[in-house]
CSV table of C-alpha atoms and ligand atoms in Angstrom, one decimal:
chain,number,residue,atom,x,y,z
N,1,MET,CA,9.2,25.5,3.5
N,2,PHE,CA,5.9,23.1,3.3
N,3,ASN,CA,3.7,25.1,0.8
N,4,VAL,CA,0.6,23.5,-0.6
N,5,GLU,CA,0.1,26.2,-3.2
N,6,ASP,CA,3.8,25.4,-4.7
N,7,ILE,CA,3.4,21.2,-4.6
N,8,ARG,CA,-0.5,21.3,-6.7
N,9,LYS,CA,1.6,22.8,-9.3
N,10,ASP,CA,3.2,20.4,-10.0
N,11,PHE,CA,0.2,17.7,-10.7
N,12,PRO,CA,-1.5,18.8,-13.9
N,13,ILE,CA,-4.6,16.9,-13.0
N,14,LEU,CA,-5.2,19.1,-10.2
N,15,SER,CA,-6.7,21.8,-12.4
N,16,ARG,CA,-9.0,19.8,-14.4
N,17,GLN,CA,-12.7,20.0,-14.5
N,18,VAL,CA,-15.2,17.5,-13.7
N,19,ASN,CA,-19.2,17.6,-14.6
N,20,GLY,CA,-18.3,21.2,-14.9
N,21,LYS,CA,-16.6,21.4,-11.2
N,22,PRO,CA,-13.0,21.7,-10.1
N,23,LEU,CA,-11.9,18.0,-9.6
N,24,VAL,CA,-11.4,17.4,-5.8
N,25,TYR,CA,-9.5,14.3,-5.6
N,26,PHE,CA,-10.1,12.4,-2.3
N,27,ASP,CA,-9.5,8.5,-3.7
N,28,ASN,CA,-5.8,8.7,-2.5
N,29,ALA,CA,-6.0,5.4,-1.0
N,30,ALA,CA,-6.9,3.8,-3.9
N,31,THR,CA,-4.6,5.5,-6.4
N,32,SER,CA,-2.3,8.9,-5.7
N,33,GLN,CA,-1.8,11.6,-8.4
N,34,THR,CA,1.2,11.3,-10.3
N,35,PRO,CA,3.4,14.9,-10.8
N,36,GLN,CA,4.8,16.5,-14.0
N,37,GLN,CA,8.8,14.8,-12.6
N,38,VAL,CA,7.4,11.6,-12.5
N,39,ILE,CA,5.4,12.0,-15.7
N,40,ASP,CA,8.5,13.6,-17.1
N,41,VAL,CA,10.7,10.5,-16.3
N,42,ILE,CA,8.0,8.4,-18.1
N,43,VAL,CA,8.0,10.4,-21.2
N,44,ASP,CA,12.2,10.6,-21.3
N,45,TYR,CA,12.0,6.6,-20.7
N,46,TYR,CA,9.6,6.3,-24.4
N,47,SER,CA,11.3,9.0,-26.1
N,48,ASN,CA,14.6,8.6,-24.9
N,49,TYR,CA,16.1,4.8,-24.1
N,50,ASN,CA,13.3,2.5,-23.9
N,51,ALA,CA,15.6,-0.7,-24.3
N,52,ASN,CA,15.4,-3.9,-22.6
N,53,ILE,CA,17.3,-4.6,-19.5
N,54,HIS,CA,19.7,-6.8,-18.5
N,55,ARG,CA,20.1,-8.4,-21.8
N,56,GLY,CA,21.6,-6.3,-24.9
N,57,VAL,CA,25.2,-5.2,-25.2
N,58,HIS,CA,23.6,-2.1,-26.9
N,59,ALA,CA,24.1,1.4,-25.6
N,60,LEU,CA,20.0,2.1,-25.2
N,61,SER,CA,19.7,-1.8,-23.0
N,62,GLN,CA,23.0,-0.3,-21.2
N,63,GLU,CA,21.4,2.7,-20.3
N,64,ALA,CA,17.8,1.3,-19.3
N,65,THR,CA,19.8,-1.5,-17.2
N,66,ASP,CA,21.4,1.1,-15.5
N,67,LYS,CA,18.3,3.5,-15.1
N,68,TYR,CA,16.4,0.2,-13.3
N,69,GLU,CA,19.2,-0.9,-10.9
N,70,GLN,CA,19.7,2.7,-9.8
N,71,ALA,CA,16.3,2.7,-9.1
N,72,ARG,CA,16.2,-0.4,-6.8
N,73,HIS,CA,19.0,1.2,-5.4
N,74,ILE,CA,17.1,4.3,-4.4
N,75,ILE,CA,13.8,1.9,-3.1
N,76,GLN,CA,16.8,0.2,-1.0
N,77,LYS,CA,17.4,3.6,0.5
N,78,HIS,CA,14.3,4.4,1.1
N,79,PHE,CA,13.2,1.7,3.0
N,80,ASN,CA,16.9,1.3,4.5
N,81,ALA,CA,17.5,-1.9,3.3
N,82,ARG,CA,21.3,-3.9,3.4
N,83,PHE,CA,20.9,-4.5,0.0
N,84,ALA,CA,19.8,-3.7,-2.9
N,85,HIS,CA,19.3,-7.7,-4.3
N,86,GLU,CA,16.7,-7.3,-0.5
N,87,ILE,CA,13.9,-5.4,-3.0
N,88,ILE,CA,12.3,-7.1,-5.5
N,89,PHE,CA,10.4,-5.2,-8.3
N,90,THR,CA,6.4,-6.5,-8.4
N,91,SER,CA,3.5,-5.7,-10.5
N,92,GLY,CA,2.1,-3.8,-6.8
N,93,THR,CA,1.5,-5.1,-3.2
N,94,THR,CA,-1.3,-8.3,-4.8
N,95,HIS,CA,1.9,-9.9,-6.9
N,96,SER,CA,4.3,-8.9,-4.0
N,97,ILE,CA,1.9,-11.0,-1.2
N,98,ASN,CA,1.4,-13.6,-3.6
N,99,LEU,CA,4.5,-14.1,-4.4
N,100,VAL,CA,5.4,-14.5,-0.6
N,101,ALA,CA,2.4,-16.7,-0.1
N,102,ASN,CA,3.6,-19.2,-3.2
N,103,GLY,CA,7.0,-19.5,-1.7
N,104,PHE,CA,5.9,-20.3,1.5
N,105,SER,CA,4.0,-23.5,0.3
N,106,SER,CA,7.1,-25.8,0.1
N,107,ILE,CA,7.8,-24.6,4.0
N,108,LEU,CA,4.3,-25.0,5.9
N,109,ASN,CA,3.3,-28.2,7.3
N,110,LYS,CA,-0.3,-29.6,8.0
N,111,GLY,CA,-1.4,-27.6,11.7
N,112,ASP,CA,0.9,-24.7,11.0
N,113,GLU,CA,-0.5,-21.9,12.0
N,114,ILE,CA,-1.0,-18.2,9.8
N,115,ILE,CA,-2.3,-15.3,11.7
N,116,VAL,CA,-4.0,-12.0,9.8
N,117,SER,CA,-6.0,-9.5,11.0
N,118,ALA,CA,-9.4,-8.1,11.0
N,119,LEU,CA,-8.7,-5.3,9.5
N,120,GLU,CA,-7.1,-6.3,6.2
N,121,HIS,CA,-7.4,-6.2,2.5
N,122,HIS,CA,-8.5,-9.4,0.8
N,123,SER,CA,-5.5,-9.1,-1.4
N,124,ASN,CA,-4.1,-9.8,2.9
N,125,ILE,CA,-6.5,-12.3,2.9
N,126,VAL,CA,-7.3,-14.4,0.1
N,127,PRO,CA,-3.4,-15.5,-0.9
N,128,TRP,CA,-3.2,-17.0,2.8
N,129,GLN,CA,-6.5,-19.3,2.4
N,130,MET,CA,-5.7,-20.5,-1.0
N,131,LEU,CA,-1.5,-21.2,0.7
N,132,CYS,CA,-3.8,-23.3,3.4
N,133,GLU,CA,-5.7,-25.0,1.7
N,134,ARG,CA,-2.7,-25.8,-0.3
N,135,THR,CA,-0.7,-26.9,2.9
N,136,GLY,CA,-3.3,-27.3,5.5
N,137,ALA,CA,-2.4,-25.0,7.4
N,138,ILE,CA,-5.3,-22.7,10.0
N,139,LEU,CA,-5.6,-18.9,9.7
N,140,LYS,CA,-6.1,-17.4,12.5
N,141,VAL,CA,-7.7,-13.7,12.9
N,142,ILE,CA,-6.8,-11.2,15.1
N,143,PRO,CA,-9.7,-9.6,16.1
N,144,MET,CA,-10.9,-5.6,15.9
N,145,ASN,CA,-12.9,-3.6,18.9
N,146,GLN,CA,-15.7,-0.2,17.4
N,147,GLU,CA,-12.9,1.8,17.4
N,148,GLY,CA,-11.3,0.4,14.3
N,149,GLU,CA,-8.4,-1.3,16.3
N,150,LEU,CA,-6.0,-4.6,16.8
N,151,ILE,CA,-6.8,-5.9,19.7
N,152,MET,CA,-3.5,-7.0,21.1
N,153,SER,CA,-4.1,-8.6,23.9
N,154,GLU,CA,-6.5,-11.2,21.7
N,155,TYR,CA,-3.0,-11.7,19.3
N,156,ASP,CA,-1.0,-12.3,22.8
N,157,LYS,CA,-3.6,-15.2,23.1
N,158,LEU,CA,-3.6,-16.1,19.5
N,159,ILE,CA,0.4,-16.5,19.1
N,160,SER,CA,1.9,-20.2,20.0
N,161,ASN,CA,4.7,-22.5,18.9
N,162,ASN,CA,2.7,-23.5,15.8
N,163,THR,CA,2.5,-20.1,14.5
N,164,LYS,CA,5.1,-19.7,10.8
N,165,LEU,CA,4.1,-16.5,9.9
N,166,VAL,CA,1.5,-13.3,10.3
N,167,PHE,CA,0.6,-10.8,7.9
N,168,VAL,CA,-0.4,-7.7,9.2
N,169,ASN,CA,-1.2,-4.0,7.5
N,170,HIS,CA,0.9,-1.3,8.5
N,171,ILE,CA,-2.2,1.0,7.7
N,172,SER,CA,-6.0,0.1,7.3
N,173,ASN,CA,-6.8,0.9,3.4
N,174,ALA,CA,-10.7,1.0,4.9
N,175,LEU,CA,-10.4,2.9,8.0
N,176,GLY,CA,-6.6,4.6,8.3
N,177,THR,CA,-6.3,2.9,11.6
N,178,ILE,CA,-1.7,3.1,12.6
N,179,ASN,CA,-1.2,-0.7,13.7
N,180,PRO,CA,1.0,-1.2,16.4
N,181,ILE,CA,3.5,-3.3,13.9
N,182,GLU,CA,6.7,-3.2,16.3
N,183,TYR,CA,4.8,-5.0,18.8
N,184,ILE,CA,3.2,-7.5,16.5
N,185,ILE,CA,6.7,-8.1,14.9
N,186,GLU,CA,8.5,-8.1,17.9
N,187,LYS,CA,6.4,-10.6,19.3
N,188,ALA,CA,6.0,-12.5,16.4
N,189,HIS,CA,9.9,-13.5,16.6
N,190,GLN,CA,9.5,-14.8,20.0
N,191,VAL,CA,8.3,-18.1,18.6
N,192,GLY,CA,10.1,-18.0,15.4
N,193,ALA,CA,7.8,-16.6,12.9
N,194,ALA,CA,8.0,-15.0,9.9
N,195,VAL,CA,6.4,-11.3,9.6
N,196,LEU,CA,4.8,-9.8,6.0
N,197,ILE,CA,3.8,-6.0,7.0
N,198,ASP,CA,1.6,-5.0,4.1
N,199,GLY,CA,2.8,-1.5,3.8
N,200,ALA,CA,0.2,-0.5,0.7
N,201,GLN,CA,-1.5,2.3,2.7
N,202,ALA,CA,1.4,3.3,4.9
N,203,CYS,CA,4.4,4.0,2.2
N,204,PRO,CA,2.5,7.3,0.9
N,205,HIS,CA,2.3,8.7,4.0
N,206,LEU,CA,5.6,7.6,6.2
N,207,LYS,CA,9.0,5.8,5.7
N,208,PRO,CA,9.5,2.8,6.9
N,209,ASP,CA,13.0,1.5,8.2
N,210,VAL,CA,12.5,-2.6,7.2
N,211,GLN,CA,15.8,-2.9,9.4
N,212,ALA,CA,14.9,-0.9,12.3
N,213,LEU,CA,11.4,-2.8,12.6
N,214,ASP,CA,13.2,-5.9,12.5
N,215,VAL,CA,10.7,-7.3,9.5
N,216,ASP,CA,10.9,-10.4,7.2
N,217,PHE,CA,9.0,-9.0,4.4
N,218,TYR,CA,7.8,-5.3,3.8
N,219,VAL,CA,5.5,-4.8,0.2
N,220,ALA,CA,4.4,-1.9,-1.2
N,221,SER,CA,2.4,-0.4,-4.5
N,222,ALA,CA,3.8,2.8,-6.6
N,223,HIS,CA,0.7,3.7,-7.4
N,224,LYS,CA,0.2,4.7,-3.8
N,225,MET,CA,2.8,7.1,-3.5
N,226,CYS,CA,3.2,9.4,-6.9
N,227,GLY,CA,4.3,6.5,-8.9
N,228,PRO,CA,3.0,4.4,-11.9
N,229,THR,CA,0.3,1.4,-11.6
N,230,GLY,CA,1.1,-1.6,-12.3
N,231,GLU,CA,4.7,-1.5,-10.5
N,232,GLY,CA,5.8,-2.4,-6.8
N,233,MET,CA,8.2,-4.3,-4.1
N,234,LEU,CA,8.9,-6.7,-2.1
N,235,TYR,CA,11.6,-6.3,0.4
N,236,GLY,CA,12.9,-9.6,1.8
N,237,LYS,CA,15.3,-10.6,3.7
N,238,GLU,CA,18.5,-12.4,2.4
N,239,ALA,CA,17.6,-15.2,4.1
N,240,TRP,CA,14.6,-15.7,3.5
N,241,LEU,CA,14.8,-14.6,-0.4
N,242,LYS,CA,17.2,-17.0,-0.9
N,243,LYS,CA,15.2,-19.7,1.0
N,244,LEU,CA,11.7,-19.1,-0.9
N,245,PRO,CA,11.5,-20.9,-4.1
N,246,PRO,CA,10.7,-18.8,-7.7
N,247,TYR,CA,7.6,-17.8,-8.2
N,248,GLN,CA,7.8,-17.8,-11.9
N,249,GLY,CA,9.8,-19.2,-13.9
N,250,GLY,CA,10.9,-17.8,-17.8
N,251,GLY,CA,13.6,-15.5,-18.6
N,252,GLU,CA,16.6,-13.5,-16.8
N,253,MET,CA,15.5,-15.2,-13.4
N,254,ILE,CA,17.9,-18.6,-14.5
N,255,ALA,CA,21.5,-19.3,-14.0
N,256,GLU,CA,21.5,-22.4,-16.6
N,257,VAL,CA,18.8,-24.2,-18.4
N,258,THR,CA,19.2,-27.6,-19.9
N,259,PHE,CA,16.2,-29.8,-20.3
N,260,GLU,CA,17.1,-31.7,-17.6
N,261,LYS,CA,17.6,-29.5,-14.7
N,262,THR,CA,18.0,-25.3,-14.7
N,263,THR,CA,19.5,-23.6,-11.9
N,264,TYR,CA,18.2,-20.0,-10.8
N,265,ALA,CA,19.7,-16.6,-10.8
N,266,GLU,CA,21.1,-14.6,-7.7
N,267,LEU,CA,18.8,-12.5,-5.9
N,268,PRO,CA,16.8,-10.1,-6.8
N,269,HIS,CA,16.9,-11.6,-10.4
N,270,LYS,CA,15.4,-14.9,-9.5
N,271,PHE,CA,12.3,-13.8,-8.4
N,272,GLU,CA,12.1,-11.4,-11.9
N,273,ALA,CA,11.3,-13.6,-14.6
N,274,GLY,CA,10.2,-12.3,-17.8
N,275,THR,CA,11.1,-8.5,-19.1
N,276,PRO,CA,9.7,-6.8,-16.4
N,277,ASN,CA,8.2,-2.9,-16.3
N,278,ILE,CA,11.0,-1.3,-16.7
N,279,CYS,CA,9.7,2.1,-17.2
N,280,GLY,CA,7.5,1.3,-14.1
N,281,GLY,CA,10.4,0.9,-12.0
N,282,ILE,CA,12.5,3.1,-12.8
N,283,ALA,CA,9.5,6.2,-12.5
N,284,PHE,CA,8.7,4.3,-9.4
N,285,GLY,CA,12.3,5.5,-8.0
N,286,ALA,CA,11.5,9.2,-9.0
N,287,ALA,CA,8.7,8.9,-7.3
N,288,ILE,CA,10.6,8.0,-4.2
N,289,ASP,CA,13.2,11.4,-4.8
N,290,TYR,CA,9.8,13.6,-5.0
N,291,MET,CA,8.0,12.5,-1.9
N,292,ASN,CA,11.7,12.9,-0.1
N,293,ALA,CA,12.3,16.1,-1.6
N,294,ILE,CA,9.4,17.3,0.2
N,295,GLY,CA,9.7,15.2,2.7
N,296,PHE,CA,8.0,12.7,5.4
N,297,ASP,CA,8.1,15.1,7.9
N,298,ALA,CA,6.4,17.6,6.7
N,299,ILE,CA,4.5,15.3,4.5
N,300,SER,CA,2.6,13.7,7.9
N,301,LYS,CA,2.3,16.8,10.1
N,302,TYR,CA,0.1,18.6,7.4
N,303,GLU,CA,-1.9,15.4,6.3
N,304,HIS,CA,-2.3,15.4,9.8
N,305,GLU,CA,-3.9,18.1,10.2
N,306,LEU,CA,-6.4,17.9,7.5
N,307,LEU,CA,-7.5,15.1,8.9
N,308,GLU,CA,-8.3,16.9,12.1
N,309,TYR,CA,-9.9,19.1,10.1
N,310,ALA,CA,-11.9,17.6,8.5
N,311,THR,CA,-13.1,15.0,11.1
N,312,GLN,CA,-14.6,18.0,12.9
N,313,LYS,CA,-16.4,19.3,10.4
N,314,LEU,CA,-17.9,16.4,9.0
N,315,LEU,CA,-19.0,15.3,12.5
N,316,GLU,CA,-20.7,18.7,13.0
N,317,ILE,CA,-23.5,17.4,10.0
N,318,GLU,CA,-26.2,15.6,11.7
N,319,GLY,CA,-26.5,11.5,11.3
N,320,LEU,CA,-22.8,11.8,10.4
N,321,LYS,CA,-21.0,8.9,12.0
N,322,ILE,CA,-17.7,8.1,11.0
N,323,TYR,CA,-15.9,4.9,11.2
N,324,GLY,CA,-12.5,4.4,12.3
N,325,THR,CA,-11.7,6.4,15.4
N,326,SER,CA,-8.0,5.0,16.9
N,327,LYS,CA,-6.2,7.7,17.7
N,328,ASN,CA,-3.3,6.4,16.0
N,329,LYS,CA,-4.6,7.0,12.4
N,330,THR,CA,-3.9,8.5,9.0
N,331,SER,CA,-5.5,10.8,6.6
N,332,VAL,CA,-8.5,8.3,5.9
N,333,ILE,CA,-12.3,9.2,6.7
N,334,SER,CA,-14.9,6.1,6.4
N,335,PHE,CA,-18.2,7.8,7.3
N,336,ASN,CA,-21.5,7.1,6.3
N,337,LEU,CA,-25.3,9.3,6.7
N,338,LYS,CA,-27.5,7.6,8.6
N,339,GLY,CA,-30.8,5.9,6.5
N,340,ILE,CA,-28.6,6.3,2.8
N,341,HIS,CA,-26.9,4.3,0.9
N,342,PRO,CA,-23.3,4.9,0.7
N,343,TYR,CA,-23.3,4.6,-2.9
N,344,ASP,CA,-25.7,7.6,-3.4
N,345,VAL,CA,-23.9,10.0,-1.3
N,346,GLY,CA,-20.7,9.1,-3.5
N,347,THR,CA,-22.5,9.7,-6.7
N,348,ILE,CA,-23.8,12.8,-5.6
N,349,LEU,CA,-21.0,14.4,-4.7
N,350,ASP,CA,-19.3,13.3,-8.0
N,351,LYS,CA,-21.8,15.1,-9.4
N,352,MET,CA,-20.0,17.4,-8.1
N,353,GLY,CA,-16.9,17.0,-8.6
N,354,ILE,CA,-15.7,15.4,-5.8
N,355,ALA,CA,-13.6,11.6,-5.9
N,356,VAL,CA,-14.6,9.3,-3.1
N,357,ARG,CA,-14.6,5.8,-2.8
N,358,THR,CA,-17.8,3.7,-2.2
N,359,GLY,CA,-18.5,0.2,-1.0
N,360,HIS,CA,-16.4,-2.5,1.3
N,361,HIS,CA,-12.8,-1.1,0.0
N,362,CYS,CA,-12.0,-4.8,-0.6
N,363,ALA,CA,-11.9,-5.3,2.9
N,364,GLN,CA,-15.3,-7.2,3.4
N,365,PRO,CA,-14.6,-8.2,7.1
N,366,ILE,CA,-14.6,-4.9,8.8
N,367,MET,CA,-17.7,-3.5,6.9
N,368,ASP,CA,-19.3,-6.9,8.7
N,369,TYR,CA,-18.2,-6.5,12.0
N,370,TYR,CA,-19.5,-2.7,11.5
N,371,LYS,CA,-23.1,-4.5,9.9
N,372,ILE,CA,-23.0,-2.4,7.1
N,373,PRO,CA,-22.6,-2.9,3.1
N,374,GLY,CA,-19.6,-0.2,3.1
N,375,THR,CA,-18.9,3.6,3.5
N,376,VAL,CA,-18.4,7.1,1.7
N,377,ARG,CA,-15.0,6.9,1.9
N,378,ALA,CA,-12.5,10.2,1.8
N,379,SER,CA,-8.7,10.0,1.9
N,380,PHE,CA,-5.8,13.0,1.9
N,381,ALA,CA,-3.2,13.0,0.4
N,382,PHE,CA,-0.9,16.4,0.8
N,383,TYR,CA,-1.8,17.8,-2.1
N,384,ASN,CA,-4.8,18.2,-0.8
N,385,THR,CA,-6.4,21.5,0.7
N,386,LYS,CA,-8.8,22.4,3.7
N,387,THR,CA,-10.6,24.3,1.1
N,388,GLU,CA,-11.3,21.1,-0.9
N,389,ILE,CA,-12.5,20.2,2.7
N,390,ASP,CA,-15.1,22.6,3.0
N,391,SER,CA,-16.1,21.7,-0.4
N,392,LEU,CA,-16.4,18.1,0.6
N,393,VAL,CA,-18.5,19.0,3.8
N,394,ALA,CA,-20.7,21.5,1.8
N,395,ALA,CA,-21.4,18.5,-0.3
N,396,VAL,CA,-22.6,16.3,2.2
N,397,LYS,CA,-24.5,18.4,3.5
N,398,LYS,CA,-26.3,18.8,-0.3
N,399,ALA,CA,-26.3,15.6,0.0
N,400,ARG,CA,-28.3,14.4,3.3
N,401,LEU,CA,-30.8,17.0,2.2
N,402,MET,CA,-31.5,15.4,-1.0
N,403,LEU,CA,-31.3,12.1,-0.2
N,404,SER,CA,-33.1,12.3,3.7
L,1,7TS,N1,-3.2,-3.7,0.6
L,1,7TS,C1,-3.5,-2.8,1.2
L,1,7TS,C2,-3.6,-2.0,2.4
L,1,7TS,C3,-4.8,-2.0,0.1
L,1,7TS,O1,-4.8,-0.7,0.1
L,1,7TS,C4,-4.4,-2.3,-0.9
L,1,7TS,C5,-5.3,-1.4,-2.2
L,1,7TS,C6,-3.3,-3.6,-1.9
L,1,7TS,C7,-3.3,-4.3,-0.1
L,1,7TS,C8,-3.8,-3.7,-2.8
L,1,7TS,O2,-3.0,-3.0,-3.4
L,1,7TS,P1,-2.8,-3.1,-5.5
L,1,7TS,O3,-1.6,-2.1,-5.6
L,1,7TS,O4,-2.1,-4.6,-5.3
L,1,7TS,O5,-3.5,-2.9,-5.9
L,1,7TS,N2,-5.9,-1.1,-1.9
L,1,7TS,C9,-7.0,-0.2,-2.5
L,1,7TS,C10,-7.6,1.1,-2.0
L,1,7TS,O6,-8.1,1.1,-0.8
L,1,7TS,N3,-8.6,1.0,-2.6
L,1,7TS,O7,-8.7,0.7,-3.7
L,1,7TS,C11,-7.7,-0.3,-4.4
């Protein structure tokens, strides 16, 4: 049974105070908090078996290697990848996207087309612009509507035999919209284009099945799903990962090195040059185990309740406008108070112990679309409560009175 009060006991940070008030942490889309079970795994690693992996004959190295590879299997199972070697450890979503974009430099030709969406995080825009500069490929953008949804009839018009790649986020970080990725993938495959889905914001809320989606690449960050920062993953279909060249050269990614020629290691090591974030990978596995023990059905059901409750309560505030009103969204609310800068609202909320993010959320094109400098974004996780939402609503009311 899902019991939020029990769950909150797992997160030591949730009982601290900020500015003399109990912390209300509503910046989960930026990074999630870490349960004791994951903290324990990190402490255990450094206390008991810290060693470099895949190279030592000694016991500690073997132990660390086993735990690291076990984590890869946990991630494989979670995402339902066919093979463990289709899971590449990276430092996070940004690294994963850059790895794929770099690989496509040697595949794309001048005039090939890449499709992204109007709802992307900068990390899913800039690497593709850089790729276009290197290759002469052309970037096309699926537009959005006022509700913050992608316009699929426009996507249908953009896609053609020139389309080689499609990159879309599963869920928008700035608005919370859940994008119709099944449709996007199917359409792209009809013209032989590859698809990368940025799952950074989806993985904290749902459990993607990469085989059912038939997606070519799927990427995520551990720190948004109760794991550590500086850790993430790239799923790629085996055939694609074999085709792409390595991203970085160095130790651990080679089969043989001479000054005349180097041959590369098999997957997944071909993409994992140098000493990785060993503890981070192991803790990522522990975070996934933790979330699965609670269960993604229970998590998404509860978070949806929080979303509905907060939406209703916030909309009762005069002059408050919510950006991103799709029926299909997760527990992210981006809003502004009429005539008041989002940064000022965020500053007052902080004084009351409430952590939100303000600004463009690394999604400037969305802000340009709405002709606003940014929003206040409250993003809820499964360990948040309705009482905390009441505190947010009261604080926003107070901020409105102080600033208008
Ligand atoms: N893609 C999406 C959809 C994101 O939301 C983020 C981070 C990234 C990529 C980059 O992830 P990273 O782990 O490599 O940094 N989003 C946010 C956010 O919304 N607020 O802070 C970071």
